[in-house]
C-alpha atoms as one frame of an Amber mdcrd trajectory, in Angstrom:
protein
   0.000   0.000   0.000   2.886   2.335   0.850   4.447   1.578  -2.495   1.300
   2.742  -4.315   0.798   5.858  -2.182   4.235   7.338  -2.896   3.914   7.471
  -6.731   0.372   8.883  -6.474   1.574  11.659  -4.123   4.504  12.459  -6.424
   2.172  12.630  -9.420  -0.151  15.006  -7.521   2.754  17.314  -6.602   4.016
  17.418 -10.169   0.568  18.281 -11.493   0.156  21.063  -8.892   3.585  22.481
  -9.707   2.538  22.862 -13.330  -0.399  25.121 -12.378  -0.189  28.858 -12.993
  -0.558  30.489  -9.585  -1.226  33.992 -10.883  -4.570  35.462  -9.756  -7.292
  35.721 -12.372  -8.620  39.251 -12.882 -12.361  39.349 -13.439 -13.827  42.593
 -14.740 -17.412  43.526 -15.530 -16.237  46.338 -17.791 -16.378  45.250 -21.389
 -14.875  47.458 -24.085 -17.438  49.828 -25.580 -18.150  48.806 -29.175 -19.144
  52.417 -30.007 -16.110  54.095 -28.409 -14.524  55.125 -31.720 -17.764  56.621
 -33.037 -18.427  58.502 -29.793 -14.885  59.911 -29.772 -15.513  61.505 -33.182
 -18.567  63.429 -31.982 -18.301  66.919 -30.589 -19.364  67.996 -27.123 -23.049
  67.775 -26.294 -24.919  70.962 -25.420 -27.329  70.465 -22.546 -30.787  71.998
 -22.701 -31.000  75.403 -21.020 -32.164  75.751 -17.445 -35.395  77.637 -16.741
 -34.622  80.873 -14.907 -38.033  82.451 -14.404 -41.754  81.893 -14.972 -43.768
  85.099 -15.361 -47.496  85.660 -15.880 -48.300  88.546 -18.230 -51.560  90.429
 -18.828 -51.738  91.912 -22.289 -53.576  94.982 -23.598 -56.510  92.860 -24.859
 -56.843  91.403 -21.307 -55.504  87.995 -22.342 -53.159  86.261 -19.911 -50.024
  84.383 -20.961 -47.471  82.500 -18.893 -43.901  82.741 -20.180 -40.991  80.559
 -19.053 -37.610  82.209 -19.585 -34.515  80.054 -20.025 -30.817  80.599 -19.358
 -28.895  82.035 -22.294 -31.827  84.213 -23.450 -32.346  82.155 -26.615 -35.537
  80.273 -25.723 -38.897  80.874 -24.067 -42.017  78.788 -23.638 -45.306  80.635
 -23.942 -48.592  79.165 -22.781 -52.058  80.682 -22.561 -53.383  80.803 -19.003
 -56.736  79.158 -19.774 -56.436  76.748 -22.673 -54.115  76.057 -25.526 -50.828
  74.377 -26.102 -47.325  75.329 -25.030 -45.320  76.997 -27.804 -41.532  77.142
 -27.898 -40.068  80.381 -29.232 -36.371  80.656 -30.019 -33.930  83.416 -30.901
 -30.764  83.089 -32.987 -28.780  85.024 -30.399 -29.482  86.738 -27.092 -31.372
  90.012 -27.622 -33.027  88.971 -30.908 -36.817  88.546 -31.006 -38.103  85.114
 -30.040 -40.011  83.491 -32.927 -41.887  80.272 -33.624 -45.246  78.917 -34.817
 -46.456  82.369 -35.929 -45.601  84.024 -32.593 -43.045  86.750 -32.088 -42.024
  88.109 -28.709 -39.572  90.778 -27.562 -38.748  91.920 -24.050 -37.993  90.209
 -20.774 -39.446  89.319 -17.387 -40.568  92.904 -16.687 -42.631  93.354 -19.848
 -43.007  91.951 -23.329 -44.411  92.822 -26.725 -46.262  89.808 -28.083 -47.474
  89.179 -31.612 -49.780  86.170 -31.854 -50.815  84.481 -35.114 -53.403  86.608
 -36.960 -53.323  89.342 -34.271 -51.492  92.678 -34.049 -48.580  93.218 -31.664
 -49.557  94.195 -28.130 -47.778  95.187 -24.959 -47.999  92.875 -21.937 -47.098
  93.656 -18.312 -45.944  91.291 -15.601
């Protein structure tokens, strides 16, 4: 029995000595298949942050709520009672906001609003 045990033990030691004892690194991070395409793109511009919401009463007694956004290039205008929200944009800060037949100039203190098929009118906060 001792004669059989010695060769089996030697064989086990030789097989263990042949093992690679380096630790295996396991990572859940796989390489991004779109990394090259994403690297070619330019920086992304985030949507502007809303700075102020103002309710305006116009000369014809209509009421409009206007949301002003950072950068002074976009506003949202919504009628107080019913109707849909309209986005108005300007090419650069200080230009009139335009969109969907609307045109608006001014700021949070007072605006001049031109609605589709209506003349321009002054509106106060």
